[in-house]
mmCIF file of C-alpha atoms in Angstrom:
data_model
loop_
_atom_site.group_PDB
_atom_site.id
_atom_site.type_symbol
_atom_site.label_atom_id
_atom_site.label_comp_id
_atom_site.label_asym_id
_atom_site.label_seq_id
_atom_site.Cartn_x
_atom_site.Cartn_y
_atom_site.Cartn_z
ATOM 1 C CA MET A 1 -2.565 -6.687 -12.865
ATOM 2 C CA ARG A 2 -2.947 -3.661 -15.082
ATOM 3 C CA LYS A 3 0.431 -2.635 -16.483
ATOM 4 C CA ILE A 4 0.266 0.858 -17.940
ATOM 5 C CA ALA A 5 3.411 2.933 -18.277
ATOM 6 C CA VAL A 6 2.874 6.570 -17.295
ATOM 7 C CA PRO A 7 5.172 9.497 -16.506
ATOM 8 C CA LEU A 8 6.109 9.799 -12.848
ATOM 9 C CA ILE A 9 4.054 12.799 -11.741
ATOM 10 C CA ALA A 10 3.932 12.313 -7.974
ATOM 11 C CA LEU A 11 5.693 9.677 -5.903
ATOM 12 C CA ALA A 12 3.291 8.236 -3.338
ATOM 13 C CA VAL A 13 4.491 4.621 -3.328
ATOM 14 C CA LEU A 14 7.671 3.066 -4.631
ATOM 15 C CA ALA A 15 6.595 -0.335 -5.920
ATOM 16 C CA SER A 16 9.224 -2.792 -7.073
ATOM 17 C CA LEU A 17 7.493 -5.287 -9.351
ATOM 18 C CA PRO A 18 9.955 -7.929 -10.561
ATOM 19 C CA SER A 19 7.637 -8.916 -13.387
ATOM 20 C CA VAL A 20 7.248 -5.376 -14.677
ATOM 21 C CA GLY A 21 10.674 -3.983 -15.413
ATOM 22 C CA GLY A 22 14.058 -2.943 -14.072
ATOM 23 C CA THR A 23 14.749 -1.899 -10.521
ATOM 24 C CA ALA A 24 15.957 1.598 -9.735
ATOM 25 C CA HIS A 25 19.591 1.901 -8.781
ATOM 26 C CA ALA A 26 21.855 4.685 -7.598
ATOM 27 C CA ALA A 27 24.006 6.507 -10.139
ATOM 28 C CA GLY A 28 25.930 9.078 -8.167
ATOM 29 C CA PRO A 29 24.721 11.483 -5.508
ATOM 30 C CA GLU A 30 22.430 13.554 -7.719
ATOM 31 C CA LEU A 31 20.406 11.062 -9.725
ATOM 32 C CA ILE A 32 18.383 7.874 -9.388
ATOM 33 C CA VAL A 33 18.416 5.975 -12.661
ATOM 34 C CA GLY A 34 16.106 3.112 -13.585
ATOM 35 C CA SER A 35 15.521 0.943 -16.607
ATOM 36 C CA GLY A 36 12.205 -0.083 -18.052
ATOM 37 C CA PRO A 37 8.799 1.565 -17.714
ATOM 38 C CA ILE A 38 7.707 3.653 -14.726
ATOM 39 C CA TYR A 39 4.335 2.884 -13.169
ATOM 40 C CA ALA A 40 2.909 5.859 -11.312
ATOM 41 C CA GLY A 41 0.312 5.931 -8.571
ATOM 42 C CA MET A 42 -1.622 8.549 -6.650
ATOM 43 C CA TYR A 43 -3.572 8.727 -3.417
ATOM 44 C CA PRO A 44 -6.760 10.689 -4.191
ATOM 45 C CA ASN A 45 -8.157 12.823 -1.393
ATOM 46 C CA THR A 46 -11.812 12.067 -2.132
ATOM 47 C CA PHE A 47 -13.831 8.842 -2.103
ATOM 48 C CA TRP A 48 -15.298 9.324 -5.587
ATOM 49 C CA PHE A 49 -12.323 10.256 -7.719
ATOM 50 C CA SER A 50 -12.524 8.353 -11.002
ATOM 51 C CA SER A 51 -13.497 11.498 -12.905
ATOM 52 C CA ASP A 52 -10.334 13.199 -11.606
ATOM 53 C CA PHE A 53 -8.269 10.361 -13.046
ATOM 54 C CA ASP A 54 -10.174 10.805 -16.320
ATOM 55 C CA THR A 55 -9.044 14.431 -16.352
ATOM 56 C CA PHE A 56 -5.456 13.323 -15.806
ATOM 57 C CA GLU A 57 -5.712 11.030 -18.815
ATOM 58 C CA THR A 58 -7.182 13.815 -20.939
ATOM 59 C CA ASP A 59 -4.366 16.177 -19.968
ATOM 60 C CA THR A 60 -1.467 13.723 -20.278
ATOM 61 C CA GLY A 61 -2.656 10.986 -22.613
ATOM 62 C CA GLN A 62 -1.815 8.393 -19.928
ATOM 63 C CA ARG A 63 -3.663 6.486 -17.247
ATOM 64 C CA ILE A 64 -2.532 6.273 -13.612
ATOM 65 C CA THR A 65 -1.548 2.679 -12.900
ATOM 66 C CA PHE A 66 -2.123 2.474 -9.131
ATOM 67 C CA ALA A 67 -4.767 4.142 -6.971
ATOM 68 C CA GLY A 68 -3.683 4.224 -3.340
ATOM 69 C CA ARG A 69 -6.485 3.443 -0.884
ATOM 70 C CA PHE A 70 -6.682 3.156 2.906
ATOM 71 C CA HIS A 71 -8.938 0.477 4.376
ATOM 72 C CA ASN A 72 -9.948 -0.003 7.988
ATOM 73 C CA VAL A 73 -10.425 -3.645 8.910
ATOM 74 C CA ARG A 74 -13.806 -2.628 10.387
ATOM 75 C CA GLU A 75 -14.939 -0.424 7.506
ATOM 76 C CA ASN A 76 -17.794 -2.741 6.519
ATOM 77 C CA ASP A 77 -19.399 -2.628 9.977
ATOM 78 C CA GLY A 78 -21.326 0.561 9.221
ATOM 79 C CA TRP A 79 -21.570 0.146 5.458
ATOM 80 C CA PRO A 80 -21.452 -3.496 4.296
ATOM 81 C CA GLU A 81 -20.289 -2.515 0.802
ATOM 82 C CA ALA A 82 -17.617 -0.014 1.839
ATOM 83 C CA THR A 83 -14.698 -2.171 0.729
ATOM 84 C CA LYS A 84 -16.393 -3.147 -2.512
ATOM 85 C CA TRP A 85 -17.059 0.425 -3.576
ATOM 86 C CA THR A 86 -13.659 1.680 -2.454
ATOM 87 C CA LEU A 87 -12.027 -0.903 -4.706
ATOM 88 C CA GLU A 88 -14.510 -0.411 -7.528
ATOM 89 C CA GLU A 89 -13.876 3.319 -7.679
ATOM 90 C CA ALA A 90 -10.183 2.647 -8.249
ATOM 91 C CA TRP A 91 -11.027 0.096 -10.941
ATOM 92 C CA THR A 92 -13.481 2.487 -12.587
ATOM 93 C CA ALA A 93 -10.639 5.003 -12.681
ATOM 94 C CA GLY A 94 -8.667 2.497 -14.766
ATOM 95 C CA SER A 95 -6.213 1.781 -11.950
ATOM 96 C CA THR A 96 -5.226 -1.184 -9.820
ATOM 97 C CA PRO A 97 -6.040 -0.579 -6.127
ATOM 98 C CA PHE A 98 -3.054 -0.417 -3.790
ATOM 99 C CA SER A 99 -4.902 -1.169 -0.563
ATOM 100 C CA ASN A 100 -3.353 -0.398 2.806
ATOM 101 C CA LEU A 101 -5.129 -2.446 5.491
ATOM 102 C CA GLN A 102 -5.175 -0.481 8.741
ATOM 103 C CA PHE A 103 -5.923 -1.375 12.358
ATOM 104 C CA THR A 104 -6.813 1.800 14.197
ATOM 105 C CA ARG A 105 -8.018 0.868 17.684
ATOM 106 C CA VAL A 106 -5.624 1.205 20.587
ATOM 107 C CA GLU A 107 -5.881 -2.497 21.435
ATOM 108 C CA GLU A 108 -5.133 -3.531 17.851
ATOM 109 C CA THR A 109 -1.422 -4.043 18.317
ATOM 110 C CA ALA A 110 0.707 -6.357 16.213
ATOM 111 C CA ALA A 111 0.589 -8.897 19.040
ATOM 112 C CA TYR A 112 -3.223 -8.670 19.152
ATOM 113 C CA VAL A 113 -3.531 -9.348 15.429
ATOM 114 C CA ALA A 114 -0.912 -12.094 15.594
ATOM 115 C CA SER A 115 -2.839 -13.812 18.388
ATOM 116 C CA GLY A 116 -5.845 -14.406 16.144
ATOM 117 C CA ALA A 117 -8.120 -12.098 18.134
ATOM 118 C CA LEU A 118 -9.168 -10.296 14.943
ATOM 119 C CA ASP A 119 -9.446 -13.298 12.634
ATOM 120 C CA ALA A 120 -13.219 -12.984 12.358
ATOM 121 C CA GLN A 121 -13.000 -9.270 11.532
ATOM 122 C CA ILE A 122 -10.264 -9.869 8.974
ATOM 123 C CA THR A 123 -12.423 -12.582 7.395
ATOM 124 C CA VAL A 124 -15.294 -10.094 7.017
ATOM 125 C CA TRP A 125 -12.958 -7.732 5.188
ATOM 126 C CA ALA A 126 -11.503 -10.555 3.100
ATOM 127 C CA THR A 127 -15.014 -11.649 2.118
ATOM 128 C CA ALA A 128 -15.722 -8.139 0.864
ATOM 129 C CA VAL A 129 -12.545 -8.315 -1.209
ATOM 130 C CA LYS A 130 -13.692 -11.693 -2.554
ATOM 131 C CA ASP A 131 -17.081 -10.279 -3.550
ATOM 132 C CA TRP A 132 -15.361 -7.495 -5.474
ATOM 133 C CA LEU A 133 -12.890 -9.797 -7.201
ATOM 134 C CA ASP A 134 -15.730 -12.122 -8.158
ATOM 135 C CA LEU A 135 -17.211 -9.342 -10.296
ATOM 136 C CA GLY A 136 -14.613 -10.522 -12.815
ATOM 137 C CA GLY A 137 -13.228 -8.524 -15.677
ATOM 138 C CA GLY A 138 -9.663 -9.136 -14.574
ATOM 139 C CA ARG A 139 -10.097 -7.318 -11.274
ATOM 140 C CA SER A 140 -7.036 -7.503 -9.062
ATOM 141 C CA LEU A 141 -5.433 -5.576 -6.238
ATOM 142 C CA ILE A 142 -2.353 -5.155 -4.108
ATOM 143 C CA ILE A 143 -2.769 -5.443 -0.330
ATOM 144 C CA ALA A 144 -0.307 -3.861 2.100
ATOM 145 C CA PRO A 145 -1.159 -5.075 5.613
ATOM 146 C CA MET A 146 -0.382 -2.736 8.507
ATOM 147 C CA GLN A 147 1.591 -0.128 6.564
ATOM 148 C CA GLU A 148 4.306 1.942 8.272
ATOM 149 C CA MET A 149 4.687 -0.650 10.997
ATOM 150 C CA ASN A 150 8.205 0.589 11.701
ATOM 151 C CA GLY A 151 7.031 3.701 13.542
ATOM 152 C CA ASP A 152 5.405 4.509 16.873
ATOM 153 C CA TRP A 153 2.596 6.532 15.276
ATOM 154 C CA VAL A 154 0.500 3.388 14.676
ATOM 155 C CA TYR A 155 -0.759 1.087 17.418
ATOM 156 C CA TYR A 156 0.662 -1.976 15.691
ATOM 157 C CA GLY A 157 4.114 -0.432 15.302
ATOM 158 C CA MET A 158 7.481 -1.205 16.868
ATOM 159 C CA ASP A 159 6.995 -4.966 17.214
ATOM 160 C CA PRO A 160 8.816 -6.735 14.364
ATOM 161 C CA ALA A 161 8.327 -10.301 15.610
ATOM 162 C CA ASN A 162 4.568 -10.029 16.006
ATOM 163 C CA TYR A 163 4.197 -7.928 12.877
ATOM 164 C CA LYS A 164 5.651 -10.732 10.782
ATOM 165 C CA VAL A 165 3.281 -13.259 12.349
ATOM 166 C CA ALA A 166 0.330 -10.890 11.849
ATOM 167 C CA TYR A 167 1.272 -10.278 8.204
ATOM 168 C CA ALA A 168 1.379 -14.018 7.517
ATOM 169 C CA ARG A 169 -1.929 -14.494 9.326
ATOM 170 C CA ILE A 170 -3.676 -11.782 7.309
ATOM 171 C CA ARG A 171 -2.367 -13.179 4.034
ATOM 172 C CA SER A 172 -3.448 -16.698 4.989
ATOM 173 C CA ILE A 173 -6.992 -15.555 5.816
ATOM 174 C CA VAL A 174 -7.384 -13.576 2.599
ATOM 175 C CA GLU A 175 -6.018 -16.388 0.433
ATOM 176 C CA ALA A 176 -8.333 -18.889 2.102
ATOM 177 C CA THR A 177 -11.303 -16.594 1.481
ATOM 178 C CA VAL A 178 -10.960 -15.271 -2.068
ATOM 179 C CA THR A 179 -11.821 -17.411 -5.043
ATOM 180 C CA ASP A 180 -8.530 -16.869 -6.875
ATOM 181 C CA PRO A 181 -5.554 -15.865 -4.682
ATOM 182 C CA THR A 182 -3.456 -15.111 -7.776
ATOM 183 C CA MET A 183 -5.508 -11.938 -8.261
ATOM 184 C CA VAL A 184 -3.984 -10.500 -5.081
ATOM 185 C CA ARG A 185 -0.405 -9.325 -4.717
ATOM 186 C CA TRP A 186 1.129 -8.603 -1.343
ATOM 187 C CA ALA A 187 3.170 -5.550 -0.418
ATOM 188 C CA PHE A 188 5.538 -4.925 2.468
ATOM 189 C CA ALA A 189 5.064 -1.213 3.071
ATOM 190 C CA PRO A 190 7.319 0.345 5.723
ATOM 191 C CA ASN A 191 7.973 4.018 6.150
ATOM 192 C CA GLY A 192 11.426 4.927 4.916
ATOM 193 C CA TRP A 193 12.407 6.314 8.283
ATOM 194 C CA SER A 194 12.340 3.762 11.117
ATOM 195 C CA GLU A 195 12.054 4.394 14.847
ATOM 196 C CA GLU A 196 15.044 2.988 16.704
ATOM 197 C CA PRO A 197 16.149 0.403 17.633
ATOM 198 C CA TYR A 198 14.730 -1.418 14.591
ATOM 199 C CA GLY A 199 15.317 -1.029 10.883
ATOM 200 C CA ILE A 200 13.312 -1.974 7.803
ATOM 201 C CA ALA A 201 14.912 -5.417 7.542
ATOM 202 C CA ASP A 202 13.757 -6.356 11.054
ATOM 203 C CA TYR A 203 10.124 -6.269 9.888
ATOM 204 C CA TYR A 204 10.490 -8.027 6.545
ATOM 205 C CA PRO A 205 8.109 -11.044 6.476
ATOM 206 C CA GLY A 206 10.200 -12.903 3.900
ATOM 207 C CA GLY A 207 10.250 -13.411 0.165
ATOM 208 C CA GLY A 208 7.761 -16.253 0.380
ATOM 209 C CA LEU A 209 5.100 -13.844 1.613
ATOM 210 C CA VAL A 210 6.008 -10.572 -0.075
ATOM 211 C CA ASP A 211 5.520 -9.835 -3.787
ATOM 212 C CA ILE A 212 6.252 -6.098 -3.695
ATOM 213 C CA ILE A 213 8.396 -3.862 -1.497
ATOM 214 C CA SER A 214 7.019 -0.344 -1.233
ATOM 215 C CA LEU A 215 8.266 2.625 0.763
ATOM 216 C CA SER A 216 6.527 5.686 2.137
ATOM 217 C CA THR A 217 8.659 8.812 2.024
ATOM 218 C CA TYR A 218 7.512 12.374 2.550
ATOM 219 C CA ASN A 219 8.736 15.577 0.960
ATOM 220 C CA PHE A 220 7.178 18.490 2.825
ATOM 221 C CA GLY A 221 8.871 21.106 0.659
ATOM 222 C CA ASP A 222 8.536 24.616 2.049
ATOM 223 C CA HIS A 223 5.905 23.686 4.622
ATOM 224 C CA PRO A 224 6.640 25.361 7.994
ATOM 225 C CA GLY A 225 8.921 23.187 10.095
ATOM 226 C CA SER A 226 10.363 21.274 7.144
ATOM 227 C CA ASN A 227 13.938 21.397 5.903
ATOM 228 C CA GLY A 228 12.924 22.631 2.466
ATOM 229 C CA TRP A 229 12.422 20.895 -0.852
ATOM 230 C CA MET A 230 14.336 17.647 -1.297
ATOM 231 C CA ASN A 231 15.300 16.229 -4.676
ATOM 232 C CA PRO A 232 14.675 12.472 -5.227
ATOM 233 C CA PRO A 233 18.116 11.294 -4.057
ATOM 234 C CA MET A 234 17.673 13.218 -0.806
ATOM 235 C CA SER A 235 14.069 12.195 -0.200
ATOM 236 C CA ILE A 236 14.198 8.485 -0.991
ATOM 237 C CA GLN A 237 17.635 7.218 -2.019
ATOM 238 C CA GLN A 238 18.802 6.194 1.457
ATOM 239 C CA TRP A 239 15.580 4.274 2.081
ATOM 240 C CA VAL A 240 15.862 2.474 -1.258
ATOM 241 C CA ASP A 241 19.398 1.490 -0.337
ATOM 242 C CA GLU A 242 18.294 0.236 3.085
ATOM 243 C CA ALA A 243 15.429 -1.797 1.642
ATOM 244 C CA ARG A 244 17.708 -3.260 -1.018
ATOM 245 C CA ASP A 245 20.250 -4.303 1.595
#
């Protein structure tokens, strides 16, 4: 994995990488303190964005470590090289792809994925990942299957038992497909806020399957309908505490 320390400009994903540095911890109600380097990531809003990341480097003298990407398990159906070029654009930008693998059809529930009904489709996607990794040059990525599974805004949400089975199934397929499974790290990526009656811990697939715990948290600032700008302790501290517990 690329390990480039950069200033924290925008928090899109909180990634806890045991091999990289210290873990953030609470230090009173007004401040989150961490030790070690900070690795920043961004979710670009265009497909071809590497030149934007070049501009960031020119302006700051630092590279962005992670490029957040969203993948649909069927994305290669219309364009066979969609996954390859999505990943390659992140790599060209000098960043490691943080790849959220989505299932967006109404029937694609956690139970449906867990049943094996989408194994063939997942294998197609995994093969595209393999083809990209096989380009060499140290290429690697982080995969977050079925992100934000702890909400009712995704079809695969609100089903912890089947989510955990589906997560294991996806990881097994990818690892059986790629040439070198060590070039893939696996993220558990819940939203900070969980729909009742479940919490983050109910969905956790287990330390044997998860390399990274990441959290989505949203600060809508002064956008109409929001509660105003939230400082880091307000916007993420409680979710960090819940995930740590």
